[in-house]
PDB file of C-alpha atoms in Angstrom:
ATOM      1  CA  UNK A   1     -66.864  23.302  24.585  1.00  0.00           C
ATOM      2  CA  UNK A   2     -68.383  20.445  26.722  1.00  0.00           C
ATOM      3  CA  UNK A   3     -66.977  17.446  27.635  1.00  0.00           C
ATOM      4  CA  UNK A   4     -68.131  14.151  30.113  1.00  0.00           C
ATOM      5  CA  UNK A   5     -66.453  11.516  32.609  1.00  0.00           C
ATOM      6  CA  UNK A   6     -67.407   8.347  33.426  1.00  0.00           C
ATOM      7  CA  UNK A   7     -64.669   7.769  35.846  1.00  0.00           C
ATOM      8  CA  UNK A   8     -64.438  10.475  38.356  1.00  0.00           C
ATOM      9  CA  UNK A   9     -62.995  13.318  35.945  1.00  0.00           C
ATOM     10  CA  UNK A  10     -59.742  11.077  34.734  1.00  0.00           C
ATOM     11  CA  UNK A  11     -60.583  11.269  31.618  1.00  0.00           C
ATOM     12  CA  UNK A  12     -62.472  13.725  29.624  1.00  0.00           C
ATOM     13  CA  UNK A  13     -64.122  12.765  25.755  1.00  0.00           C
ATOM     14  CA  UNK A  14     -65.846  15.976  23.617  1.00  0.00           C
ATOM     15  CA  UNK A  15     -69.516  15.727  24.003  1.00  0.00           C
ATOM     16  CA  UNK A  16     -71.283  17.735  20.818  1.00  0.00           C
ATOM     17  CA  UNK A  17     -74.179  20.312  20.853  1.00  0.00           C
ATOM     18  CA  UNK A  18     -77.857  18.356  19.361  1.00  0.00           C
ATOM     19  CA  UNK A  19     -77.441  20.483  16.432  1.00  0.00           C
ATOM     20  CA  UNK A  20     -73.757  20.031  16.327  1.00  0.00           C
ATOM     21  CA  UNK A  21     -73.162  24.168  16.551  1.00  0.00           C
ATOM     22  CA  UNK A  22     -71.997  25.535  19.712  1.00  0.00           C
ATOM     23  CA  UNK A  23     -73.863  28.941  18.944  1.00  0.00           C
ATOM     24  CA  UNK A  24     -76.396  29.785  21.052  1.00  0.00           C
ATOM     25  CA  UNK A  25     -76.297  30.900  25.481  1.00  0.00           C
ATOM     26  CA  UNK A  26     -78.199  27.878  26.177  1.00  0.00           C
ATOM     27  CA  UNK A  27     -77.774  24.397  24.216  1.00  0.00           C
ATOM     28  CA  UNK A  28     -78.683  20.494  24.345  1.00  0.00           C
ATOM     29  CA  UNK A  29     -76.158  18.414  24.734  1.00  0.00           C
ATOM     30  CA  UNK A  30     -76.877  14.643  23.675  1.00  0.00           C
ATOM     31  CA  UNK A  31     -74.633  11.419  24.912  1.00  0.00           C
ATOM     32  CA  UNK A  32     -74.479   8.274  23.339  1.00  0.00           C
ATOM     33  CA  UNK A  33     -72.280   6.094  25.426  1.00  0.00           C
ATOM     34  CA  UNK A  34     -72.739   3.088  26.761  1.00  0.00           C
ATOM     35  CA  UNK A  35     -73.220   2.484  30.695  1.00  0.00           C
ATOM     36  CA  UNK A  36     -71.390   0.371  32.851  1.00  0.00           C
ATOM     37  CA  UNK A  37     -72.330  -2.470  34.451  1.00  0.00           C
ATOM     38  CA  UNK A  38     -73.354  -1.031  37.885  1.00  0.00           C
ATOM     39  CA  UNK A  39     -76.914  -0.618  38.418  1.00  0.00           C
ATOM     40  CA  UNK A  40     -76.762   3.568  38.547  1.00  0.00           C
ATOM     41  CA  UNK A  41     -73.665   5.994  37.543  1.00  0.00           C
ATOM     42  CA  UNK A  42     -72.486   9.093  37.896  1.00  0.00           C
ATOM     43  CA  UNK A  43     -71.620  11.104  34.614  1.00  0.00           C
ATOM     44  CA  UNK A  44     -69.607  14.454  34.940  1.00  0.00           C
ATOM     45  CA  UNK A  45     -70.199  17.269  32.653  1.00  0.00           C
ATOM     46  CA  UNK A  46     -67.914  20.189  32.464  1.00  0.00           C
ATOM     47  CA  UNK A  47     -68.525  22.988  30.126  1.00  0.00           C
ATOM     48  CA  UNK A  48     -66.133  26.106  28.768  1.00  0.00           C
ATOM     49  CA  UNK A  49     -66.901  29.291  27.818  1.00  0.00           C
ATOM     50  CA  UNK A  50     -64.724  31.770  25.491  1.00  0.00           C
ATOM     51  CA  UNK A  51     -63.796  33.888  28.669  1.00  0.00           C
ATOM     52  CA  UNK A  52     -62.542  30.341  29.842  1.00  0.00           C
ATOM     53  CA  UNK A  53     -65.218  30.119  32.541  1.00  0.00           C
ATOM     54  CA  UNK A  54     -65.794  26.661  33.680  1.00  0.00           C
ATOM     55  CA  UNK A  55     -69.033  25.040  35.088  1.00  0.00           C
ATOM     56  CA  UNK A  56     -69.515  21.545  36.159  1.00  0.00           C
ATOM     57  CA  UNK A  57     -72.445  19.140  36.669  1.00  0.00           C
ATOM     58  CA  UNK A  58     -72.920  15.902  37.425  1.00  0.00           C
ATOM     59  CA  UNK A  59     -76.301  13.741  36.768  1.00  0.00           C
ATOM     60  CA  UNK A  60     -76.831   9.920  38.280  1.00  0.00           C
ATOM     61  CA  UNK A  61     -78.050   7.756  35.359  1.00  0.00           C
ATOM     62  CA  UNK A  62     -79.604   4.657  36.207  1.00  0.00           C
ATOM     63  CA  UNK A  63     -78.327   1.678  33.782  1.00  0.00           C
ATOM     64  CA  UNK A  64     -81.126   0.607  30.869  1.00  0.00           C
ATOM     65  CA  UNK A  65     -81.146  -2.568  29.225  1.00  0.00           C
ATOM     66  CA  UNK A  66     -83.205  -1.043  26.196  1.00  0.00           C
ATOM     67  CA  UNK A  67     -80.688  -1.709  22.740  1.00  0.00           C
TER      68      UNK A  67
END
């Protein structure tokens, strides 16, 4: 499973595999959300094996005004 933040890790919403299967080592991940305001932001990613390992990234997304 893989989820996102927008806020610092209070809250956590599902983020779904490109091909919407979770069945491969390595997969692309795809958000659709909008941005905030501020001219860059940091998302969180956090991702969970089924051992129940847990690895976390973050990336800094700069805002775009495209629709």
């Amino acid at each position: 499973a893989v989820e996102y933040s927008m806020d610092g890790g209070e809250n956590w919403l599902p983020a779904f595999a490109r091909d919407n299967l979770y069945d491969e080592l390595l997969e692309d991940v795809q958000l659709l959300t909008p941005v905030p305001e501020t001219r860059i932001h940091q998302i969180w990613l956090r991702a969970m094996d089924n051992a129940g390992n847990i690895g976390t990234a973050s990336v800094s997304v700069p805002r775009s005004d495209r629709p």
